PDB file of C-alpha atoms in Angstrom:
ATOM      1  CA  ASN A  22       8.512  -2.300  29.801  1.00  0.00           C
ATOM      2  CA  ALA A  23       8.453   1.257  31.111  1.00  0.00           C
ATOM      3  CA  GLY A  24      12.263   1.267  30.839  1.00  0.00           C
ATOM      4  CA  VAL A  25      12.232   1.674  27.052  1.00  0.00           C
ATOM      5  CA  MET A  26      10.973   5.153  26.287  1.00  0.00           C
ATOM      6  CA  GLN A  27       9.396   5.981  22.975  1.00  0.00           C
ATOM      7  CA  ASN A  28       8.098   9.347  21.957  1.00  0.00           C
ATOM      8  CA  PRO A  29       5.869  10.682  20.838  1.00  0.00           C
ATOM      9  CA  ARG A  30       3.156   8.238  21.795  1.00  0.00           C
ATOM     10  CA  HIS A  31       0.911   9.495  19.001  1.00  0.00           C
ATOM     11  CA  LEU A  32       1.990  11.331  15.882  1.00  0.00           C
ATOM     12  CA  VAL A  33      -0.197  12.773  13.144  1.00  0.00           C
ATOM     13  CA  ARG A  34       1.388  13.823   9.884  1.00  0.00           C
ATOM     14  CA  ARG A  35      -0.002  15.018   6.585  1.00  0.00           C
ATOM     15  CA  ARG A  36       0.994  13.195   3.434  1.00  0.00           C
ATOM     16  CA  GLY A  37       4.397  14.365   2.280  1.00  0.00           C
ATOM     17  CA  GLN A  38       5.643  15.454   5.715  1.00  0.00           C
ATOM     18  CA  GLU A  39       8.447  13.844   7.676  1.00  0.00           C
ATOM     19  CA  ALA A  40       7.962  11.697  10.764  1.00  0.00           C
ATOM     20  CA  ARG A  41      10.640  11.283  13.429  1.00  0.00           C
ATOM     21  CA  LEU A  42      10.184   8.591  16.026  1.00  0.00           C
ATOM     22  CA  ARG A  43      12.483   8.369  19.031  1.00  0.00           C
ATOM     23  CA  CYS A  44      13.517   5.471  21.217  1.00  0.00           C
ATOM     24  CA  SER A  45      15.651   5.528  24.346  1.00  0.00           C
ATOM     25  CA  PRO A  46      16.597   1.988  25.374  1.00  0.00           C
ATOM     26  CA  MET A  47      16.804   0.680  28.895  1.00  0.00           C
ATOM     27  CA  LYS A  48      19.868   1.567  30.889  1.00  0.00           C
ATOM     28  CA  GLY A  49      22.664  -0.832  30.026  1.00  0.00           C
ATOM     29  CA  HIS A  50      21.105  -1.860  26.717  1.00  0.00           C
ATOM     30  CA  SER A  51      23.130  -0.954  23.661  1.00  0.00           C
ATOM     31  CA  HIS A  52      21.140  -2.770  20.992  1.00  0.00           C
ATOM     32  CA  VAL A  53      17.753  -1.796  19.642  1.00  0.00           C
ATOM     33  CA  TYR A  54      15.277  -3.171  17.161  1.00  0.00           C
ATOM     34  CA  TRP A  55      12.522  -1.306  15.378  1.00  0.00           C
ATOM     35  CA  TYR A  56       9.319  -3.103  14.440  1.00  0.00           C
ATOM     36  CA  ARG A  57       6.213  -1.996  12.615  1.00  0.00           C
ATOM     37  CA  GLN A  58       2.706  -3.227  13.362  1.00  0.00           C
ATOM     38  CA  LEU A  59       0.024  -2.668  10.781  1.00  0.00           C
ATOM     39  CA  PRO A  60      -3.603  -2.782  12.003  1.00  0.00           C
ATOM     40  CA  GLU A  61      -4.681  -6.291  13.019  1.00  0.00           C
ATOM     41  CA  GLU A  62      -1.235  -7.705  12.249  1.00  0.00           C
ATOM     42  CA  GLY A  63       1.745  -8.960  14.194  1.00  0.00           C
ATOM     43  CA  LEU A  64       4.962  -7.010  14.467  1.00  0.00           C
ATOM     44  CA  LYS A  65       7.306  -6.987  11.497  1.00  0.00           C
ATOM     45  CA  PHE A  66      11.039  -6.469  11.904  1.00  0.00           C
ATOM     46  CA  MET A  67      12.469  -3.347  10.309  1.00  0.00           C
ATOM     47  CA  VAL A  68      16.004  -2.668  11.515  1.00  0.00           C
ATOM     48  CA  TYR A  69      18.530  -3.681  14.171  1.00  0.00           C
ATOM     49  CA  LEU A  70      21.055  -1.163  15.451  1.00  0.00           C
ATOM     50  CA  GLN A  71      23.744  -0.852  18.012  1.00  0.00           C
ATOM     51  CA  LYS A  72      25.401   2.403  18.944  1.00  0.00           C
ATOM     52  CA  GLU A  73      26.646   4.101  15.758  1.00  0.00           C
ATOM     53  CA  ASN A  74      26.084   0.950  13.680  1.00  0.00           C
ATOM     54  CA  ILE A  75      23.303  -0.516  11.606  1.00  0.00           C
ATOM     55  CA  ILE A  76      23.596  -4.275  12.021  1.00  0.00           C
ATOM     56  CA  ASP A  77      20.646  -5.461   9.951  1.00  0.00           C
ATOM     57  CA  GLU A  78      18.268  -3.329   7.924  1.00  0.00           C
ATOM     58  CA  SER A  79      16.795  -6.109   5.823  1.00  0.00           C
ATOM     59  CA  GLY A  80      13.265  -5.244   6.954  1.00  0.00           C
ATOM     60  CA  MET A  81      13.420  -1.566   6.073  1.00  0.00           C
ATOM     61  CA  PRO A  82      11.668  -0.259   2.982  1.00  0.00           C
ATOM     62  CA  LYS A  83      14.291   0.799   0.471  1.00  0.00           C
ATOM     63  CA  GLU A  84      13.039   4.341   0.136  1.00  0.00           C
ATOM     64  CA  ARG A  85      11.986   7.077   2.550  1.00  0.00           C
ATOM     65  CA  PHE A  86      12.889   5.139   5.720  1.00  0.00           C
ATOM     66  CA  SER A  87      16.105   5.507   7.677  1.00  0.00           C
ATOM     67  CA  ALA A  88      17.299   4.765  11.185  1.00  0.00           C
ATOM     68  CA  GLU A  89      20.183   5.778  13.375  1.00  0.00           C
ATOM     69  CA  PHE A  90      21.445   5.185  16.878  1.00  0.00           C
ATOM     70  CA  PRO A  91      24.060   7.805  17.680  1.00  0.00           C
ATOM     71  CA  LYS A  92      26.688   7.526  20.360  1.00  0.00           C
ATOM     72  CA  GLU A  93      24.727   9.976  22.459  1.00  0.00           C
ATOM     73  CA  GLY A  94      20.972  10.277  22.473  1.00  0.00           C
ATOM     74  CA  PRO A  95      18.062   8.150  21.397  1.00  0.00           C
ATOM     75  CA  SER A  96      17.633   5.963  18.366  1.00  0.00           C
ATOM     76  CA  ILE A  97      15.681   7.729  15.627  1.00  0.00           C
ATOM     77  CA  LEU A  98      13.438   6.174  12.983  1.00  0.00           C
ATOM     78  CA  ARG A  99      12.851   8.693  10.232  1.00  0.00           C
ATOM     79  CA  ILE A 100      10.176   8.452   7.564  1.00  0.00           C
ATOM     80  CA  GLN A 101      10.344  11.020   4.818  1.00  0.00           C
ATOM     81  CA  GLN A 102       7.406  12.061   2.634  1.00  0.00           C
ATOM     82  CA  VAL A 103       4.939   9.929   4.552  1.00  0.00           C
ATOM     83  CA  VAL A 104       2.053   8.225   2.771  1.00  0.00           C
ATOM     84  CA  ARG A 105      -1.184   6.801   4.155  1.00  0.00           C
ATOM     85  CA  GLY A 106       0.267   3.290   4.063  1.00  0.00           C
ATOM     86  CA  ASP A 107       2.851   4.327   6.655  1.00  0.00           C
ATOM     87  CA  SER A 108       0.090   4.619   9.248  1.00  0.00           C
ATOM     88  CA  ALA A 109       0.971   1.985  11.836  1.00  0.00           C
ATOM     89  CA  ALA A 110       2.319   1.441  15.316  1.00  0.00           C
ATOM     90  CA  TYR A 111       6.101   1.543  15.489  1.00  0.00           C
ATOM     91  CA  PHE A 112       7.780  -0.271  18.342  1.00  0.00           C
ATOM     92  CA  CYS A 113      11.295  -0.135  19.601  1.00  0.00           C
ATOM     93  CA  ALA A 114      12.775  -2.997  21.613  1.00  0.00           C
ATOM     94  CA  SER A 115      16.055  -3.160  23.454  1.00  0.00           C
ATOM     95  CA  PHE A 116      18.024  -5.969  25.024  1.00  0.00           C
ATOM     96  CA  PHE A 117      21.376  -6.761  26.542  1.00  0.00           C
ATOM     97  CA  PRO A 118      24.219  -7.422  24.110  1.00  0.00           C
ATOM     98  CA  PRO A 119      24.489 -10.965  22.760  1.00  0.00           C
ATOM     99  CA  GLY A 120      26.355 -13.333  25.005  1.00  0.00           C
ATOM    100  CA  GLN A 121      24.900 -12.054  28.215  1.00  0.00           C
ATOM    101  CA  ARG A 122      22.459 -14.265  30.030  1.00  0.00           C
ATOM    102  CA  GLU A 123      19.702 -11.695  29.924  1.00  0.00           C
ATOM    103  CA  SER A 124      19.760 -11.638  26.134  1.00  0.00           C
ATOM    104  CA  SER A 125      18.202 -15.092  26.154  1.00  0.00           C
ATOM    105  CA  TYR A 126      14.999 -13.643  27.435  1.00  0.00           C
ATOM    106  CA  GLY A 127      12.346 -11.421  26.051  1.00  0.00           C
ATOM    107  CA  TYR A 128      13.215  -8.147  24.517  1.00  0.00           C
ATOM    108  CA  THR A 129      11.894  -5.129  26.386  1.00  0.00           C
ATOM    109  CA  PHE A 130       9.499  -3.187  24.221  1.00  0.00           C
ATOM    110  CA  GLY A 131       8.580   0.431  24.420  1.00  0.00           C
ATOM    111  CA  SER A 132       4.949   1.499  24.384  1.00  0.00           C
ATOM    112  CA  GLY A 133       5.124   2.311  20.704  1.00  0.00           C
ATOM    113  CA  THR A 134       4.435   5.352  18.562  1.00  0.00           C
ATOM    114  CA  ARG A 135       1.175   5.363  16.687  1.00  0.00           C
ATOM    115  CA  LEU A 136       1.642   7.195  13.428  1.00  0.00           C
ATOM    116  CA  THR A 137      -1.410   8.414  11.571  1.00  0.00           C
ATOM    117  CA  VAL A 138      -0.979   9.913   8.135  1.00  0.00           C
ATOM    118  CA  VAL A 139      -3.878  12.102   7.007  1.00  0.00           C
TER     119      VAL A 139
ATOM    120  CA  ALA B   6       6.324 -19.425   4.110  1.00  0.00           C
ATOM    121  CA  GLN B   7       4.946 -18.525   7.508  1.00  0.00           C
ATOM    122  CA  LYS B   8       7.464 -19.151  10.226  1.00  0.00           C
ATOM    123  CA  ILE B   9       4.952 -18.633  13.022  1.00  0.00           C
ATOM    124  CA  THR B  10       1.337 -19.693  12.632  1.00  0.00           C
ATOM    125  CA  GLN B  11      -1.401 -18.810  15.052  1.00  0.00           C
ATOM    126  CA  THR B  12      -4.569 -20.412  13.721  1.00  0.00           C
ATOM    127  CA  GLN B  13      -7.040 -18.881  16.159  1.00  0.00           C
ATOM    128  CA  PRO B  14      -7.892 -15.284  15.256  1.00  0.00           C
ATOM    129  CA  GLY B  15     -10.154 -15.037  18.297  1.00  0.00           C
ATOM    130  CA  MET B  16     -10.890 -17.043  21.414  1.00  0.00           C
ATOM    131  CA  PHE B  17     -13.420 -16.759  24.225  1.00  0.00           C
ATOM    132  CA  VAL B  18     -12.959 -18.178  27.694  1.00  0.00           C
ATOM    133  CA  GLN B  19     -15.005 -18.052  30.870  1.00  0.00           C
ATOM    134  CA  GLU B  20     -13.432 -16.314  33.817  1.00  0.00           C
ATOM    135  CA  LYS B  21     -11.480 -18.726  36.061  1.00  0.00           C
ATOM    136  CA  GLU B  22     -11.230 -21.324  33.318  1.00  0.00           C
ATOM    137  CA  ALA B  23      -8.007 -22.344  31.577  1.00  0.00           C
ATOM    138  CA  VAL B  24      -7.386 -21.556  27.914  1.00  0.00           C
ATOM    139  CA  THR B  25      -4.830 -22.740  25.378  1.00  0.00           C
ATOM    140  CA  LEU B  26      -3.608 -20.493  22.581  1.00  0.00           C
ATOM    141  CA  ASP B  27      -2.044 -22.369  19.691  1.00  0.00           C
ATOM    142  CA  CYS B  28       1.257 -21.630  18.012  1.00  0.00           C
ATOM    143  CA  THR B  29       3.178 -23.667  15.492  1.00  0.00           C
ATOM    144  CA  TYR B  30       6.537 -22.708  14.078  1.00  0.00           C
ATOM    145  CA  ASP B  31       8.765 -23.619  11.201  1.00  0.00           C
ATOM    146  CA  THR B  32      12.536 -23.670  11.356  1.00  0.00           C
ATOM    147  CA  SER B  33      15.402 -25.913  10.393  1.00  0.00           C
ATOM    148  CA  ASP B  34      17.709 -24.268  12.916  1.00  0.00           C
ATOM    149  CA  PRO B  35      18.388 -26.514  15.927  1.00  0.00           C
ATOM    150  CA  SER B  36      18.861 -23.484  18.183  1.00  0.00           C
ATOM    151  CA  TYR B  37      15.879 -21.216  18.553  1.00  0.00           C
ATOM    152  CA  GLY B  38      13.848 -19.423  21.158  1.00  0.00           C
ATOM    153  CA  LEU B  39      10.094 -19.126  21.445  1.00  0.00           C
ATOM    154  CA  PHE B  40       8.350 -16.184  23.091  1.00  0.00           C
ATOM    155  CA  TRP B  41       4.832 -15.153  23.961  1.00  0.00           C
ATOM    156  CA  TYR B  42       3.769 -11.531  24.284  1.00  0.00           C
ATOM    157  CA  LYS B  43       0.542  -9.943  25.443  1.00  0.00           C
ATOM    158  CA  GLN B  44      -0.754  -6.748  23.873  1.00  0.00           C
ATOM    159  CA  PRO B  45      -3.648  -5.177  25.779  1.00  0.00           C
ATOM    160  CA  SER B  46      -5.880  -2.537  24.227  1.00  0.00           C
ATOM    161  CA  SER B  47      -3.494   0.154  25.457  1.00  0.00           C
ATOM    162  CA  GLY B  48      -1.025  -1.156  22.883  1.00  0.00           C
ATOM    163  CA  GLU B  49       2.155  -1.990  24.733  1.00  0.00           C
ATOM    164  CA  MET B  50       3.910  -5.349  24.259  1.00  0.00           C
ATOM    165  CA  ILE B  51       4.321  -7.318  27.459  1.00  0.00           C
ATOM    166  CA  PHE B  52       6.715 -10.257  27.588  1.00  0.00           C
ATOM    167  CA  LEU B  53       5.078 -13.328  29.146  1.00  0.00           C
ATOM    168  CA  ILE B  54       7.221 -16.398  28.752  1.00  0.00           C
ATOM    169  CA  TYR B  55      10.242 -17.848  26.963  1.00  0.00           C
ATOM    170  CA  GLN B  56      11.214 -21.379  25.891  1.00  0.00           C
ATOM    171  CA  GLY B  57      14.595 -22.316  24.471  1.00  0.00           C
ATOM    172  CA  SER B  58      14.801 -25.171  21.985  1.00  0.00           C
ATOM    173  CA  TYR B  59      17.216 -27.064  24.214  1.00  0.00           C
ATOM    174  CA  ASP B  60      15.251 -26.580  27.395  1.00  0.00           C
ATOM    175  CA  GLN B  61      14.235 -29.931  28.807  1.00  0.00           C
ATOM    176  CA  GLN B  62      11.244 -28.704  30.740  1.00  0.00           C
ATOM    177  CA  ASN B  63       8.260 -26.647  29.705  1.00  0.00           C
ATOM    178  CA  ALA B  64       8.534 -23.034  30.799  1.00  0.00           C
ATOM    179  CA  THR B  65       6.185 -21.707  33.457  1.00  0.00           C
ATOM    180  CA  GLU B  66       5.659 -18.179  34.756  1.00  0.00           C
ATOM    181  CA  GLY B  67       2.881 -17.859  37.302  1.00  0.00           C
ATOM    182  CA  ARG B  68      -0.421 -18.565  35.542  1.00  0.00           C
ATOM    183  CA  TYR B  69       1.321 -18.933  32.179  1.00  0.00           C
ATOM    184  CA  SER B  70       2.845 -22.133  30.934  1.00  0.00           C
ATOM    185  CA  LEU B  71       4.195 -23.096  27.576  1.00  0.00           C
ATOM    186  CA  ASN B  72       3.294 -26.526  26.202  1.00  0.00           C
ATOM    187  CA  PHE B  73       6.397 -27.183  24.111  1.00  0.00           C
ATOM    188  CA  GLN B  74       6.146 -30.136  21.741  1.00  0.00           C
ATOM    189  CA  LYS B  75       9.361 -30.049  19.777  1.00  0.00           C
ATOM    190  CA  ALA B  76       8.622 -32.900  17.376  1.00  0.00           C
ATOM    191  CA  ARG B  77       5.332 -31.285  16.415  1.00  0.00           C
ATOM    192  CA  LYS B  78       6.904 -27.811  16.335  1.00  0.00           C
ATOM    193  CA  SER B  79       4.270 -26.388  18.558  1.00  0.00           C
ATOM    194  CA  ALA B  80       4.552 -23.970  21.461  1.00  0.00           C
ATOM    195  CA  ASN B  81       1.084 -23.440  22.846  1.00  0.00           C
ATOM    196  CA  LEU B  82       0.458 -20.944  25.627  1.00  0.00           C
ATOM    197  CA  VAL B  83      -1.718 -22.117  28.500  1.00  0.00           C
ATOM    198  CA  ILE B  84      -3.298 -19.534  30.762  1.00  0.00           C
ATOM    199  CA  SER B  85      -4.781 -20.996  33.898  1.00  0.00           C
ATOM    200  CA  ALA B  86      -7.554 -19.409  35.967  1.00  0.00           C
ATOM    201  CA  SER B  87      -8.344 -16.717  33.389  1.00  0.00           C
ATOM    202  CA  GLN B  88      -9.025 -13.214  34.630  1.00  0.00           C
ATOM    203  CA  LEU B  89     -10.862 -10.348  32.976  1.00  0.00           C
ATOM    204  CA  GLY B  90      -7.538  -8.542  32.687  1.00  0.00           C
ATOM    205  CA  ASP B  91      -6.247 -11.312  30.449  1.00  0.00           C
ATOM    206  CA  SER B  92      -8.404 -10.011  27.596  1.00  0.00           C
ATOM    207  CA  ALA B  93      -5.851  -8.911  24.997  1.00  0.00           C
ATOM    208  CA  MET B  94      -4.044  -9.877  21.816  1.00  0.00           C
ATOM    209  CA  TYR B  95      -1.458 -12.599  22.274  1.00  0.00           C
ATOM    210  CA  PHE B  96       1.495 -13.012  19.963  1.00  0.00           C
ATOM    211  CA  CYS B  97       3.799 -15.966  19.557  1.00  0.00           C
ATOM    212  CA  ALA B  98       7.293 -15.178  18.285  1.00  0.00           C
ATOM    213  CA  MET B  99      10.459 -17.058  17.409  1.00  0.00           C
ATOM    214  CA  ARG B 100      14.102 -16.187  17.256  1.00  0.00           C
ATOM    215  CA  GLU B 101      16.302 -18.460  15.168  1.00  0.00           C
ATOM    216  CA  ARG B 102      19.988 -18.977  15.921  1.00  0.00           C
ATOM    217  CA  ASN B 103      18.975 -18.186  19.447  1.00  0.00           C
ATOM    218  CA  SER B 104      21.120 -15.165  20.062  1.00  0.00           C
ATOM    219  CA  GLY B 105      20.306 -11.571  20.718  1.00  0.00           C
ATOM    220  CA  ASN B 106      21.228 -10.352  17.263  1.00  0.00           C
ATOM    221  CA  THR B 107      18.577 -12.121  15.267  1.00  0.00           C
ATOM    222  CA  PRO B 108      15.155 -10.532  15.043  1.00  0.00           C
ATOM    223  CA  LEU B 109      11.989 -11.941  16.470  1.00  0.00           C
ATOM    224  CA  VAL B 110       9.468 -13.193  13.939  1.00  0.00           C
ATOM    225  CA  PHE B 111       5.882 -12.773  15.085  1.00  0.00           C
ATOM    226  CA  GLY B 112       2.665 -14.575  14.310  1.00  0.00           C
ATOM    227  CA  LYS B 113      -0.515 -12.674  13.462  1.00  0.00           C
ATOM    228  CA  GLY B 114      -1.860 -13.040  16.971  1.00  0.00           C
ATOM    229  CA  THR B 115      -4.912 -14.366  18.779  1.00  0.00           C
ATOM    230  CA  ARG B 116      -7.444 -12.063  20.390  1.00  0.00           C
ATOM    231  CA  LEU B 117      -8.525 -13.507  23.727  1.00  0.00           C
ATOM    232  CA  SER B 118     -11.722 -12.346  25.347  1.00  0.00           C
ATOM    233  CA  VAL B 119     -12.429 -13.373  28.927  1.00  0.00           C
ATOM    234  CA  ILE B 120     -16.123 -13.463  29.819  1.00  0.00           C
ATOM    235  CA  ALA B 121     -17.403 -12.873  33.334  1.00  0.00           C
TER     236      ALA B 121
END
């Protein structure tokens, strides 16, 4: 899974600050998902993006959270005015576009960004 | 309602023994995919094995096999000849409408500890 690059690996923010998490998908992948993992929990879907489009954001909190995947550059998950409850691991996953054989298989996850809000 | 249920919060297994991690799922969609991921203490998510709902045979990948019982809606992971490096969290996940643009739904995971 080294092909999906997430940075930073660890991020500490004070309450009220902004957090920006970056994800560069594997070469050839144009679709990314963001997931959140709370301590001792499984991953929960947040948002699905392709280049310049948000396809599904049904898992995103309505306030303070936003995501983008510009034509050039990484996908960004942005959390404004962070609170302690935002402390979690945030994972990005990428995969081949639907319809290609490889998309039947497992998504490729990045190593995650561990956000700690103090 | 839980779509993926992993009933074993923690499991212990002796090194070199086989272990089965349970997973049941809930869907009315005839087309779905089932996945298992390993998450070691370092935190990354490692894809292990995939089973499509229409696949006739159980999936196998090296020491991993998936015991797929469609009528019972179960997709248990079997790890043969356990190794110390297998100690990790294991997550079962499902994708409905088995295409790349539907999100994976994860279970809460099972923590496996391999004992020397």
